[in-house]
Amino acid sequence: MADFVTVAQVSALPEGSATQVSLRGQKISLWNVGGTIYAINDICTHEECDISDGGTVVNGAQVECPCHGAIFDLRTGDAKALPAVEALRTYPVRVEGDAIQVAM
Ligand code: FES
């Protein structure tokens, strides 16, 4: 069974916002899209920019890297637009009260 760890608070992540957290040495970004929270590796597979540092949500539940415009699906991690071709890892998320918990 997955081991969920509290990484942030829902109250600190309003709809439309993102934040970066660190879990076991991995930079993970949390995205609140319409009240659904997604967790995805924050390091772009193109040239390793931190996506949450200026990235924007597009096309529903996709995110655009601020560096060169690659787009990733927050649900699957799949690269949807060049220049990235490699998927990002995604992580299971659950909310317990105000706690956002992520499993690795
Ligand atoms: S580093 Fe993200 S698109 Fe280039």
Coordinates of C-alpha atoms and ligand atoms in Angstrom, one line a residue:
M1 CA 0.0 0.0 0.0
A2 CA 1.2 3.5 -0.8
D3 CA 2.8 5.5 1.9
F4 CA 1.1 8.9 2.0
V5 CA 3.0 11.9 3.4
T6 CA 1.7 15.3 4.3
V7 CA 3.5 17.9 2.1
A8 CA 1.3 21.0 2.2
Q9 CA -2.0 22.5 3.3
V10 CA -5.1 22.9 1.1
S11 CA -5.7 26.3 2.6
A12 CA -2.3 27.5 1.3
L13 CA -2.9 26.3 -2.2
P14 CA -5.9 28.3 -3.6
E15 CA -7.5 27.3 -6.9
G16 CA -5.3 28.1 -9.9
S17 CA -2.1 28.1 -7.9
A18 CA 0.9 25.9 -7.7
T19 CA 3.7 25.3 -5.2
Q20 CA 6.8 23.2 -5.1
V21 CA 7.5 20.8 -2.3
S22 CA 10.3 18.4 -1.6
L23 CA 9.7 14.8 -0.8
R24 CA 12.5 12.3 -0.3
G25 CA 14.9 14.5 -2.3
Q26 CA 12.4 14.9 -5.2
K27 CA 11.1 18.3 -6.3
I28 CA 7.4 17.8 -6.7
S29 CA 4.9 20.5 -7.7
L30 CA 1.3 20.6 -6.5
W31 CA -1.4 22.2 -8.7
N32 CA -4.9 23.1 -7.7
V33 CA -7.0 23.0 -10.8
G34 CA -10.7 23.7 -10.1
G35 CA -10.4 22.2 -6.6
T36 CA -8.6 19.0 -7.8
I37 CA -5.0 18.7 -6.6
Y38 CA -2.4 17.1 -8.8
A39 CA 1.2 16.2 -7.9
I40 CA 3.8 15.9 -10.6
N41 CA 7.6 15.9 -10.8
D42 CA 8.5 19.6 -11.0
I43 CA 11.6 19.2 -13.2
C44 CA 10.9 19.6 -16.9
T45 CA 12.2 16.6 -18.9
H46 CA 13.4 19.0 -21.6
E47 CA 16.1 21.2 -19.9
E48 CA 15.2 20.8 -16.2
C49 CA 13.4 24.0 -15.5
D50 CA 11.3 24.1 -12.3
I51 CA 7.8 24.1 -14.0
S52 CA 6.0 25.5 -11.0
D53 CA 8.2 28.6 -11.1
G54 CA 6.1 30.5 -13.6
G55 CA 4.3 27.6 -15.3
T56 CA 0.7 28.0 -16.2
V57 CA -2.3 25.7 -16.5
V58 CA -3.6 25.3 -20.0
N59 CA -6.3 23.2 -21.7
G60 CA -7.9 22.1 -18.5
A61 CA -5.5 19.9 -16.6
Q62 CA -2.3 20.5 -18.5
V63 CA 0.6 22.7 -17.6
E64 CA 3.0 24.7 -19.7
C65 CA 6.6 24.9 -18.8
P66 CA 7.7 28.5 -18.5
C67 CA 11.1 28.0 -20.2
H68 CA 10.3 26.8 -23.7
G69 CA 6.6 26.0 -23.7
A70 CA 6.5 22.2 -23.4
I71 CA 3.1 21.0 -22.2
F72 CA 2.4 18.1 -19.8
D73 CA -0.8 16.5 -18.8
L74 CA -1.2 16.8 -15.0
R75 CA -3.2 13.6 -14.8
T76 CA -0.8 11.3 -16.6
G77 CA 2.5 13.2 -16.9
D78 CA 2.5 12.7 -20.7
A79 CA 4.3 15.3 -22.8
K80 CA 1.7 16.9 -25.0
A81 CA 3.8 19.5 -26.8
L82 CA 7.4 19.9 -27.8
P83 CA 10.2 20.5 -27.0
A84 CA 9.6 17.9 -24.3
V85 CA 9.1 14.3 -25.4
E86 CA 9.6 12.4 -22.1
A87 CA 6.7 12.2 -19.6
L88 CA 6.9 13.5 -16.1
R89 CA 6.3 11.3 -13.1
T90 CA 3.0 11.8 -11.4
Y91 CA 2.1 10.9 -7.8
P92 CA -1.1 9.8 -6.1
V93 CA -2.7 12.6 -4.0
R94 CA -5.2 12.5 -1.2
V95 CA -6.7 15.2 1.0
E96 CA -7.2 14.6 4.7
G97 CA -8.9 17.6 6.2
D98 CA -6.5 20.5 5.3
A99 CA -3.6 18.2 4.6
I100 CA -2.4 17.4 1.1
Q101 CA -0.8 14.0 1.1
V102 CA 1.3 12.6 -1.6
A103 CA 2.6 9.0 -2.0
M104 CA 5.8 8.0 -3.8
Ligands
FES1 S1 12.9 23.3 -19.9 FE1 10.8 23.0 -20.0 S2 10.3 23.3 -22.1 FE2 12.5 23.5 -22.0

